[in-house]
Short mmCIF file of C-alpha atoms and ligand atoms in Angstrom, two decimals:
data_model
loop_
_atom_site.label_atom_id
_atom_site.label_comp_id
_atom_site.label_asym_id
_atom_site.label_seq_id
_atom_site.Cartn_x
_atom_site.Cartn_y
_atom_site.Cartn_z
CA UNK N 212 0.00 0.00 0.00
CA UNK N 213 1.59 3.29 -1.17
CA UNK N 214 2.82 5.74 1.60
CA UNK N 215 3.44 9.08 2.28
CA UNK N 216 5.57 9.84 5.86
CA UNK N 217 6.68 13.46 6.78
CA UNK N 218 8.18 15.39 9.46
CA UNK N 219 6.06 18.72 10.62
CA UNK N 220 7.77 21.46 12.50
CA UNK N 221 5.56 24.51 14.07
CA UNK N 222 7.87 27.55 16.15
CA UNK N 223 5.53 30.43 14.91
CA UNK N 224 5.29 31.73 18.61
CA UNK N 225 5.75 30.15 21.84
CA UNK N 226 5.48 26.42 21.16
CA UNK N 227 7.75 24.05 19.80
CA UNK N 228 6.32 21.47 17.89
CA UNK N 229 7.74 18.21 15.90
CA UNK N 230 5.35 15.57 14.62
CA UNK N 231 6.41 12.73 12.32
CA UNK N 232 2.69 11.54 10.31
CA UNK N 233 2.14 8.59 8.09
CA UNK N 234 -0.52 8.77 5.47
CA UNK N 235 -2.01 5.22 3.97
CA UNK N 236 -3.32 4.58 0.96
CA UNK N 237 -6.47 4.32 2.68
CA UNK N 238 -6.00 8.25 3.39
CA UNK N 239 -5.86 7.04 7.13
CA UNK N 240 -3.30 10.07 8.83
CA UNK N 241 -1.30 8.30 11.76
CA UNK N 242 0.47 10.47 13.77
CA UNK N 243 4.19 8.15 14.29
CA UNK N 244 5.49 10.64 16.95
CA UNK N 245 5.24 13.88 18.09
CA UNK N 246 6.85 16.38 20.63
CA UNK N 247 5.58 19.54 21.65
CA UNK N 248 7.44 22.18 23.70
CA UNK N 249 5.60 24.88 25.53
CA UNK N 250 7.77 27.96 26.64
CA UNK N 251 4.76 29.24 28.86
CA UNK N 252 6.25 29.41 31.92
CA UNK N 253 9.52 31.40 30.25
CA UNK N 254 6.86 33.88 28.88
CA UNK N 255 4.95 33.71 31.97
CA UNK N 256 8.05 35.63 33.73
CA UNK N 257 7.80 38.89 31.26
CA UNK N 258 4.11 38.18 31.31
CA UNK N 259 4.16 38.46 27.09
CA UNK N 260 6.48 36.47 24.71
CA UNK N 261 9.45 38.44 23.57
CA UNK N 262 10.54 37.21 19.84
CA UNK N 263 14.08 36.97 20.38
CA UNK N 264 13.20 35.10 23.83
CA UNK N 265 11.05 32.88 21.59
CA UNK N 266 13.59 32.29 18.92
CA UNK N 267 16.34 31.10 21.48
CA UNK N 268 14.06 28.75 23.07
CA UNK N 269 13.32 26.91 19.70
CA UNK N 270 16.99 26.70 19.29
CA UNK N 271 17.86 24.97 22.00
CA UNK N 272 14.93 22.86 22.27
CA UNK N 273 14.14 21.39 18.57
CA UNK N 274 17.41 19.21 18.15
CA UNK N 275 16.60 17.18 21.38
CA UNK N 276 12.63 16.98 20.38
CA UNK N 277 13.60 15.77 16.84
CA UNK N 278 15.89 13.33 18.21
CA UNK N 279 12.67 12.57 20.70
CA UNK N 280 10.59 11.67 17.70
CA UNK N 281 12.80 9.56 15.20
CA UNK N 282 13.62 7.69 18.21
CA UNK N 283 10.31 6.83 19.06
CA UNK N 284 9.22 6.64 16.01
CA UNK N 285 11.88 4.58 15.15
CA UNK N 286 12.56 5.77 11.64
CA UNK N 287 15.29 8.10 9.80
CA UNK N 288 15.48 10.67 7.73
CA UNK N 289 15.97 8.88 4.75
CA UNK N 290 12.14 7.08 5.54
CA UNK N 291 11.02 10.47 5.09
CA UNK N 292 9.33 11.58 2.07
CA UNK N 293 9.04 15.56 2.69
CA UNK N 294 9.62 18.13 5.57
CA UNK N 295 6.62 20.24 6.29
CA UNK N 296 7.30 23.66 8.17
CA UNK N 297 5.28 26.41 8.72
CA UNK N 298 6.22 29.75 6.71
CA UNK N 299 4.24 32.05 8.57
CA UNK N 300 2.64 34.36 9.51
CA UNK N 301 3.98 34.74 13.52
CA UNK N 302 7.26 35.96 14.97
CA UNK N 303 9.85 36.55 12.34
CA UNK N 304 12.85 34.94 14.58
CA UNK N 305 10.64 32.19 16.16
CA UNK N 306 9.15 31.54 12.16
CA UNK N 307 13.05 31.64 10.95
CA UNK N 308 14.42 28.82 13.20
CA UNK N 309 12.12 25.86 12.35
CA UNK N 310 12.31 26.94 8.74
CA UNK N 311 15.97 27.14 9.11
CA UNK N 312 15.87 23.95 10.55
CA UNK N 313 13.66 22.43 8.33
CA UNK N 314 16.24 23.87 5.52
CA UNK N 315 19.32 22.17 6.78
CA UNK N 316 17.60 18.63 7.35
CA UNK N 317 16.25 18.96 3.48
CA UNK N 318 19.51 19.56 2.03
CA UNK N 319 21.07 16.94 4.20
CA UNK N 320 18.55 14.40 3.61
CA UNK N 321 17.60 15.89 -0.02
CA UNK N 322 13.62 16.02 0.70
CA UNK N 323 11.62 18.40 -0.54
CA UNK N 324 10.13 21.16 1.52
CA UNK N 325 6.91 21.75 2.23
CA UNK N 326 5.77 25.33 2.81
CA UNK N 327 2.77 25.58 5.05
CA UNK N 328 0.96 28.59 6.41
CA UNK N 329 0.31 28.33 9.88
CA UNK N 330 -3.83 29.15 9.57
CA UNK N 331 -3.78 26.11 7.29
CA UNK N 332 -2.60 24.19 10.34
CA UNK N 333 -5.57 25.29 12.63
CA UNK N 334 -8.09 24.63 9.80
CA UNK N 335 -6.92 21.18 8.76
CA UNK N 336 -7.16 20.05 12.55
CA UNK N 337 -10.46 20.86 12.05
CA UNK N 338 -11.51 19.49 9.19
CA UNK N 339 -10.21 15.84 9.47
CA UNK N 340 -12.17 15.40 12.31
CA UNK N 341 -14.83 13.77 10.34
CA UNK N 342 -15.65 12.88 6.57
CA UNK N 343 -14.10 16.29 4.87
CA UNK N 344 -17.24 17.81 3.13
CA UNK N 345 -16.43 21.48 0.49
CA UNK N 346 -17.33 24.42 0.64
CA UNK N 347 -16.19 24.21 4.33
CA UNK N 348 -16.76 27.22 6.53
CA UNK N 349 -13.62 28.03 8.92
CA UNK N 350 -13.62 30.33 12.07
CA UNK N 351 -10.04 30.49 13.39
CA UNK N 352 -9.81 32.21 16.40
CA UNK N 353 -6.30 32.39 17.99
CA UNK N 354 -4.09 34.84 19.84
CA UNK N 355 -2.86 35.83 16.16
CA UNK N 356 -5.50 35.81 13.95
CA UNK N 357 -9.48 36.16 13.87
CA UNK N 358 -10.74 34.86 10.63
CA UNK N 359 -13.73 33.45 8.92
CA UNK N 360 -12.43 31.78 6.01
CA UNK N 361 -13.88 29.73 3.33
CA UNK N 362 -12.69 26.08 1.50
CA UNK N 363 -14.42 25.36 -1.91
CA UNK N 364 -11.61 22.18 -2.36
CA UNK N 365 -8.57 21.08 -0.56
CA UNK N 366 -6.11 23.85 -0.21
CA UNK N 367 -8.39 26.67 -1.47
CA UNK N 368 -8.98 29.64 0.84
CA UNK N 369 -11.10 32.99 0.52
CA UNK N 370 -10.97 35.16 3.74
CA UNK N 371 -14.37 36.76 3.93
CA UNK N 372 -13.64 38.25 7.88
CA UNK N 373 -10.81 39.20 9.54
CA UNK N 374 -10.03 41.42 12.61
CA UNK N 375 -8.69 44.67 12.18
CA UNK N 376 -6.94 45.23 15.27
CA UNK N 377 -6.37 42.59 18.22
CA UNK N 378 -7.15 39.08 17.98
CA UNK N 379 -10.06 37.35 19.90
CA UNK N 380 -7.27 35.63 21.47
CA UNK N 381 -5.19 38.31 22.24
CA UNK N 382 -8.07 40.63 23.76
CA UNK N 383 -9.17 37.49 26.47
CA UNK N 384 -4.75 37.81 27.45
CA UNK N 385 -5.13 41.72 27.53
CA UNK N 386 -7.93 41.70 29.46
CA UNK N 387 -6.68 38.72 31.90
CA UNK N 388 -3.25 40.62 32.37
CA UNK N 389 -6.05 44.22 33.22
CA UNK N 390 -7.80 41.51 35.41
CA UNK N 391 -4.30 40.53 37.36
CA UNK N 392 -5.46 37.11 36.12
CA UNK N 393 -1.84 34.75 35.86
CA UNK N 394 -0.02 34.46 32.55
CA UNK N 395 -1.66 32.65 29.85
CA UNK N 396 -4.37 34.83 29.97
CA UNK N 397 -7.40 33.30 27.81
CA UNK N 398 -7.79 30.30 29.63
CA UNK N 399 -7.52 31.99 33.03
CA UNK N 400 -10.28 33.92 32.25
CA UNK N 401 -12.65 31.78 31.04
CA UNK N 402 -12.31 29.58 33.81
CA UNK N 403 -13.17 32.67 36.10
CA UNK N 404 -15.91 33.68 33.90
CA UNK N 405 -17.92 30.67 35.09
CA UNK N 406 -18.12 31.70 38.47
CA UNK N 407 -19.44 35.52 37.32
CA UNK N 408 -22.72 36.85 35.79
CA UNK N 409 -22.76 37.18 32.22
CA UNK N 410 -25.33 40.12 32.32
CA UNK N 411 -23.66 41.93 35.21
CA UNK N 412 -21.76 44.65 32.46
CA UNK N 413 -23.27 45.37 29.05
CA UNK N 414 -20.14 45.54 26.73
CA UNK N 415 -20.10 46.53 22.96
CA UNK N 416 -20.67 43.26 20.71
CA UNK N 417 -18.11 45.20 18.12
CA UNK N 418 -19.17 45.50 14.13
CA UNK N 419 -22.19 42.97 14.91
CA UNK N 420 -24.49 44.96 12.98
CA UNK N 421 -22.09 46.02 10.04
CA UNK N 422 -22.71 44.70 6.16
CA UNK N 423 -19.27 43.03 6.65
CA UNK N 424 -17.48 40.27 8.06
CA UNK N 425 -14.80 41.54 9.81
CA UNK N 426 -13.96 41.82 13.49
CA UNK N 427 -12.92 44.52 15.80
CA UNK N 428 -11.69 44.27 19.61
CA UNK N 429 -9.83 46.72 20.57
CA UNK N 430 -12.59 49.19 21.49
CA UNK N 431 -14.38 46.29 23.45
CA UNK N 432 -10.71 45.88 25.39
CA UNK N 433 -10.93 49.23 25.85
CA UNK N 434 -14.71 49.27 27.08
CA UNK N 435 -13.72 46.70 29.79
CA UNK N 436 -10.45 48.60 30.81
CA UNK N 437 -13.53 52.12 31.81
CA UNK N 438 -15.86 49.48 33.52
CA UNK N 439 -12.75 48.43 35.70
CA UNK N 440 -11.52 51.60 36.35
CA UNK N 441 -15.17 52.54 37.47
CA UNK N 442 -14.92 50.21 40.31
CA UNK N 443 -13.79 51.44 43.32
CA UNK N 444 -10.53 49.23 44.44
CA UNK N 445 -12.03 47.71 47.33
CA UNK N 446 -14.63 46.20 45.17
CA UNK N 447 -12.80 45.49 41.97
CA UNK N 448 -11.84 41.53 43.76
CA UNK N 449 -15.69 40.36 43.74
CA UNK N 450 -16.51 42.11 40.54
CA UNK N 451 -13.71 40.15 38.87
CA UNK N 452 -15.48 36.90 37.80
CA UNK N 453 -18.74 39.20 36.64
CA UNK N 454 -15.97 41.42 34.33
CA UNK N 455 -14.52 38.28 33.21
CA UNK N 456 -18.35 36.89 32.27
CA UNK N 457 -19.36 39.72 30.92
CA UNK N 458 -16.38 40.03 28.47
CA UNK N 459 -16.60 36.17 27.32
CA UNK N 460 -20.15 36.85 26.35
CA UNK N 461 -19.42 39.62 24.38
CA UNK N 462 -16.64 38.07 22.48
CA UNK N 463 -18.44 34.86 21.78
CA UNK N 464 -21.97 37.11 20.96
CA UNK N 465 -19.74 38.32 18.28
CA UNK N 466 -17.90 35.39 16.96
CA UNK N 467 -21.31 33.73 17.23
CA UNK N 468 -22.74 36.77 14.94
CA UNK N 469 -20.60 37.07 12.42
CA UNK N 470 -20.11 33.11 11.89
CA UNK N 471 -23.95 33.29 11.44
CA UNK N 472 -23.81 35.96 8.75
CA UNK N 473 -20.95 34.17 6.99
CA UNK N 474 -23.12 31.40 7.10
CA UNK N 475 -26.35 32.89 4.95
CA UNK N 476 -23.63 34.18 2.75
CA UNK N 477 -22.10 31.00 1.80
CA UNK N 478 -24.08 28.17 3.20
CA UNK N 479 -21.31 25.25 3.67
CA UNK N 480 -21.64 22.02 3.77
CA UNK N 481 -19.39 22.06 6.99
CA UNK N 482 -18.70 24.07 9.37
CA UNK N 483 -15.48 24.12 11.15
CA UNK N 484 -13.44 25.89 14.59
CA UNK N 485 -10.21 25.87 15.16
CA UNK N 486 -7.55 27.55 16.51
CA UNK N 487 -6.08 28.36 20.85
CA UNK N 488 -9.49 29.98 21.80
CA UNK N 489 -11.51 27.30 20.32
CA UNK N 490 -10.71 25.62 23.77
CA UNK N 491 -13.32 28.09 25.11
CA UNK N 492 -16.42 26.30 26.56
CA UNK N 493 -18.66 28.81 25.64
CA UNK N 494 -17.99 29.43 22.50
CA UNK N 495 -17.67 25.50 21.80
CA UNK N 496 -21.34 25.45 23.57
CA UNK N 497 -22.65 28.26 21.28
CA UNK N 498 -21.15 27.13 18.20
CA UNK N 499 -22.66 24.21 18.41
CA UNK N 500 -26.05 25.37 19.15
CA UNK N 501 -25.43 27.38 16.09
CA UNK N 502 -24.27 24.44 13.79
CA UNK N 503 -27.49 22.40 15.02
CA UNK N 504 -30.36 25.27 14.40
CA UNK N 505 -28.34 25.40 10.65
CA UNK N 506 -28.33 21.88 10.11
CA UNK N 507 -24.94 21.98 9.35
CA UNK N 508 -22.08 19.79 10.67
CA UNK N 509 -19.76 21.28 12.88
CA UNK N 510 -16.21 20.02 13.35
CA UNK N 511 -13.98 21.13 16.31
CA UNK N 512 -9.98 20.69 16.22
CA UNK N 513 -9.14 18.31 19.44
CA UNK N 514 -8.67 19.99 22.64
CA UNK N 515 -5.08 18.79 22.44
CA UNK N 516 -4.59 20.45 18.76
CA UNK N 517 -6.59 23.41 19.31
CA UNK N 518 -2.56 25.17 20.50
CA UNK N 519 -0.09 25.49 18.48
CA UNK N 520 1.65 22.01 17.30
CA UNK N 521 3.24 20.38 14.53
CA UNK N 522 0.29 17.45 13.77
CA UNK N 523 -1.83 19.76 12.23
CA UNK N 524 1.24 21.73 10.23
CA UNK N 525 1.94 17.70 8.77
CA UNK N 526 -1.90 17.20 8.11
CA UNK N 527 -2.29 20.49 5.89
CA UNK N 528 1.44 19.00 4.71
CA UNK N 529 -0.06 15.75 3.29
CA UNK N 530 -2.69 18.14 0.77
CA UNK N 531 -0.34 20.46 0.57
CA UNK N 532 2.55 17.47 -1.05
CA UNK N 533 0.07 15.76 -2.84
CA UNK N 534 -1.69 19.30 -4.78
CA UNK N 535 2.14 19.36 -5.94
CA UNK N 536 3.34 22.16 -2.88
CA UNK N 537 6.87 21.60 -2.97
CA UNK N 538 9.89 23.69 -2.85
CA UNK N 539 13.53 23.83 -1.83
CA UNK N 540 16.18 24.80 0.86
CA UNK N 541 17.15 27.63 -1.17
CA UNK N 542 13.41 28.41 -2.46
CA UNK N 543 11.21 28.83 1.05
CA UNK N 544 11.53 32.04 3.59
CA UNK N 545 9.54 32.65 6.94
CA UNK N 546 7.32 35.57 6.26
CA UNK N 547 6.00 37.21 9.47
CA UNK N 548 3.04 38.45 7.30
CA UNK N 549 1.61 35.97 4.56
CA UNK N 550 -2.03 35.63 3.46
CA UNK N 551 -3.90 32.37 3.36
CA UNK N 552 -5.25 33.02 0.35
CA UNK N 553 -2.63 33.92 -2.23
O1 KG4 V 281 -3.54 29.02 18.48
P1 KG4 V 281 -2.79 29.49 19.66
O2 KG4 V 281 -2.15 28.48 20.56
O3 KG4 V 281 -1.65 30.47 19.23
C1 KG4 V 281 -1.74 31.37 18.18
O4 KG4 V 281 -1.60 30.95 17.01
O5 KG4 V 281 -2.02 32.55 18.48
O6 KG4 V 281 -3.80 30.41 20.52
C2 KG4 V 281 -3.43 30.94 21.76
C3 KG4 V 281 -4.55 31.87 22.23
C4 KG4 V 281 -4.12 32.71 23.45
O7 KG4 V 281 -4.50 34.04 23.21
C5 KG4 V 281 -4.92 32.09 24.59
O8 KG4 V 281 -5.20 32.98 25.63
C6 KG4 V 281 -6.18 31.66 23.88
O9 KG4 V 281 -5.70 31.12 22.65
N1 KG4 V 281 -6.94 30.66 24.64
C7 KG4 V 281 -8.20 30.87 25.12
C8 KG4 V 281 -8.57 29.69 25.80
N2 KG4 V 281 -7.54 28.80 25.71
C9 KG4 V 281 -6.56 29.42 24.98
N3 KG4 V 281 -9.01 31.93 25.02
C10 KG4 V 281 -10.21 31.82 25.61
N4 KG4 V 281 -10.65 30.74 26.28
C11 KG4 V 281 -9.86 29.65 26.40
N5 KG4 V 281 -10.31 28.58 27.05
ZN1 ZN V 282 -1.94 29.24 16.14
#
């Protein structure tokens, strides 16, 4: 039975990632090995990630995790058929050393690269969840990027909504670090959103109205920054987990809005959510509620690939290889900034 086996590597921000995947002839992905490296608690100390912090961390970290997954794999390099790395878009220094990486092992192995942007990741853990059905509807929601995009076939993206300022992602950390919540922020906060009322603040639900598809958080960041400042200090520690509520509902309200207008304009077959905040319980919750009332399938990337991580970079890899995606050590470049849809 023909096969296809490749090595993934992900270091577009704070995680490390190296996966070696297997594809069948029976299209069956089986994930060999894989090694994931979180620098959290380095970030945790600065209470952001720094890129040159980032970069160094990937450095020192990749040559034992690649030695981690041949080993338990128990393959080599020359089993390989391709090396898939993501490209971009993230932190130019963090992007540059798996690619780097990636580079070196090509030319001393003499694979073939395979570019992969990082969004591509997020929405392919999604979609192999289940029987993968086109036109596929995407919401990726990360600390990066905010975007509804659309699949017609494999490997074929049109952004119809994107955020233009912060990330959902981003806003939850920003509003976590306001909150003195601890270092990641998003999760932190949902987890003391469950405890607060929901209703208790009535925050913007940003562009929900608007003819387009876009997002916007920064005023709703800034909304919740007044409302805090508003409480006097003594009071601020029990009105904590209602700020916290109050914010998660807005964000998902809009998420949940706008995924619904993306949905009467391009009715998919599938609809799919991926990406670090599609760990969020509510939004999971309301998604779903969403996906039922449409009739339309809904596919969620695994809790445990809903972070950064190489598996998903090699499942967009094995589409990517086989639509003909491949380049060489002397051909491929991280780019900070890179469109899906190109
Ligand atoms: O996809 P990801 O690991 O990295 C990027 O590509 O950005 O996403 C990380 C983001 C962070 O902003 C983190 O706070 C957020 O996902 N996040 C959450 C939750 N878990 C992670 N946001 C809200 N609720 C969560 N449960
Ligand atoms: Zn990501």
């Amino acid at each position: 039975m023909p096969q296809t086996t490749l090595l993934a590597l992900e270091t577009s921000c704070d995680e490390t990632g190296v996966a070696l995947l297997r594809r069948t002839g029976d299209d069956r992905i089986t994930v060999l090995a894989e090694a994931l490296a979180s620098q959290t608690n380095i970030h945790a100390l600065t209470g952001g990630v720094i890129p040159e912090v980032a970069a160094r961390e990937h450095v020192s970290v990749l040559p034992p995790l690649l030695k981690q997954v041949f080993t338990a794999a128990n393959i080599t390099g020359q089993d390989l058929d391709a090396i898939a790395v993501t490209i971009g878009p993230g932190l130019q220094p963090a992007l540059a050393v798996g690619v780097n990486a990636a580079r070196a092992l090509a030319y001393a192995w003499h694979k073939p690269l395979i570019p992969v942007h990082h969004l591509e990741g997020h929405i392919y853990s999604a979609l192999l969840m289940g029987e993968v059905l086109f036109p596929a509807l995407a919401l990726i929601v990360s600390g990066g990027h905010t975007q509804l995009i659309a699949m017609r076939h494999h490997l074929d993206y049109e952004v119809m909504g994107t955020t233009r300022d912060d990330a959902a992602g981003e806003a939850f950390d920003k509003v976590a670090r306001l909150l003195g919540l601890p270092y990641p922020g998003g999760p932190a906060l949902a987890n003391l959103a469950r405890q607060g009322d929901a209703a208790a603040f009535a925050f913007p639900r940003p562009m929900l109205t608007a003819p387009h598809l876009d997002f916007s958080f920064s005023g709703l960041k800034t909304a919740v920054l007044y409302a805090w400042r508003a409480i006097p200090a003594v009071a601020q520690e029990s009105a904590k987990a209602d700020i916290a509520a109050s914010f998660q509902q807005a964000v998902v309200d809009t998420l949940v809005g706008k995924t619904k207008q993306a949905l009467v304009q391009m009715p998919p077959c599938v609809l799919l959510l991926a990406g670090g905040v599609a760990a969020n319980h509510l939004l999971r919750e309301r998604l779903e509620a969403t996906a039922a009332e449409s009739g339309i399938p809904l596919r969620i990337a695994p809790q445990a690939l809903c972070g950064d991580n190489a598996v998903m970079i090699g499942q967009a890899g094995f589409f990517a290889y086989e639509g003909g995606r491949r380049t060489t050590e002397s051909a491929i470049d991280a780019q900070a900034r890179v469109d899906i849809a190109q």
